[in-house]
Amino acid sequence: MKKINWLLVPVLTVSTVLSACSGGGAGNDNKDTKGSSDSKQVLNLISSSDIPSMNSALATDMVSFQVYEDVFEGLYKLDKDSQPVPALAEGDPEKSKDGKTWTIKLRDNAKWSNGDPVTAGDFVYAWRNVVDKNTGSEYAFIMYDIKNAEDINTGKKDPKELGVKAIDDHTLEIQLENEQPYFQGLLAFGTFMPKNEKVAKEKGDKYGVGADNAVYNGPFEMTEWNTEENFKLEKNDDYWNKDEVKLDEINYRVTKDVQTGLNLYETGKVDSVGVSAESVDKYKNDKDFKTELTAAIQFMRVQHDGKKELQNADLRLALAKSLDKESYVKNNVNNGAVATNQLTPKDVYKGPDGKDFSEIAGGDELSYDVDAAKEHWKKAKEALGKDKIELEFLTTDLDTAKKDAEYFKEQWESNLDGLTIKIKQTPFKQKLALEAKGDYDIAYGNWFPDYADPMTFMDLFWSKQTNTGYDDPAYDQMIEDAKGPLLPDPQKRWDTLGEASTMLLKEAHVIPIIQRGNAYLEKPYVKDILVNSSMINQHDNAYIDGKKK
């Protein structure tokens, strides 16, 4: 069974892992900056966690994927509407009549930061490496739309049988299992980045560990990386579109303490910073203060393969229904987030009939109702033959994560007699490792959409890739039908995804908490940072204008 971590900001805590910037608003379309921008083009940001991995085959988290956006470039990238536009590709794919064979022409002037040309073979090598069972990539499933990818990843076929080949240095052919409406958008995702085969083989196990153990083909290159302290990106002079890149440097400070980050902002040492719930009232009237509702869902995963107690539906429903999410939003988050009982964001996905996915996604069973929660709890204890139950709650080591965990603990223990919650806080990277092994009872985090379809949330609980132990053949069948046979019938596919969502939520196999908001401060001199639906910041057109010397 393939397992996948959830992107923790993650992918994943309540506080902002990377200070999300809108650059004075992502809608700022003023690109005529020549002669007006500041001569010193340096952007200073905060990351609340270090980079777990610079190897695109191994990353599962938002910190890594954010940096990939800066230093690597794939075939496509997402525009301001989160639609794929050509990056290394010269244009849109040429598709066969059945939609299963794609031919993509690459730019002939793209280079790596060591001067090597970027070729179609770099994509073939990188993608084979991702799906190779021996690599252990937790994100390999995202390539399962490519012919033979799943069989390769499960050890049934050789990586050389992956449905991708270099026709020549600048022509890539991709064979798909089925025609996929969202696959072009997937090609903008970090796992699909190319990899310089010569450098990767030369570095071996050290590839991606440290700034000097990789080469880069994006608008920036990593020139400094001090573990748990900082990392620095500088403009890549070998980037094919370098003349349009205005920033000279991007400096990230690893700062886990929210107040420290705010102090750095107030003293002008960073240009953007996340604002915690406690600080919103202090800054809400500040001209630099901004909030936004994102497409990310913050939720609790429940481990089905561990304690017998968590295999009981009444117990899971008791946990879900005993949480006052509105109070949590007001007192712990206070950043523009909204409470939710659904795994998918509202007002993001529209079906063929024009209706929002939230209308068919279910989740009513998870609404806050203490009396109903107590009834479910009573039934669970009777079925289990226990009066006392202890569960562990896994989260990160951030201060905000501790506050959240303590809130949930108080809610559960006061509403459900006999329940004891043990809070386990670990560093971000260690949390990812525990989740990958399924070593938790309840784990808290977020998921940001990888592409513009509800499937990016729904297949998190597909038994072939989940780390929750959830394994329902009926659910799996609906997911597999929606990935293949139902593609020619968009409405039926849409309705099937709605049924799958309802099934998942009806017995609290997952406990959604909020549709994530983002409260932050950003200096007015930061311009034109584009933020896509996955909350990835694009800095290739960003610039500094009006900063006091």
Short mmCIF file of C-alpha atoms in Angstrom, two decimals, residues 62 82 151 226 243 246 411 514 539:
data_model
loop_
_atom_site.label_atom_id
_atom_site.label_comp_id
_atom_site.label_asym_id
_atom_site.label_seq_id
_atom_site.Cartn_x
_atom_site.Cartn_y
_atom_site.Cartn_z
CA MET A 62 4.76 23.10 1.15
CA SER A 82 -4.38 28.85 -11.63
CA ASP A 151 2.69 -0.98 -12.04
CA ASN A 226 22.13 26.71 6.82
CA ASP A 243 15.81 39.44 -18.33
CA LYS A 246 13.70 41.57 -11.35
CA GLN A 411 -13.00 20.23 24.09
CA ILE A 514 -11.61 24.75 8.71
CA HIS A 539 8.45 35.40 -7.49
#
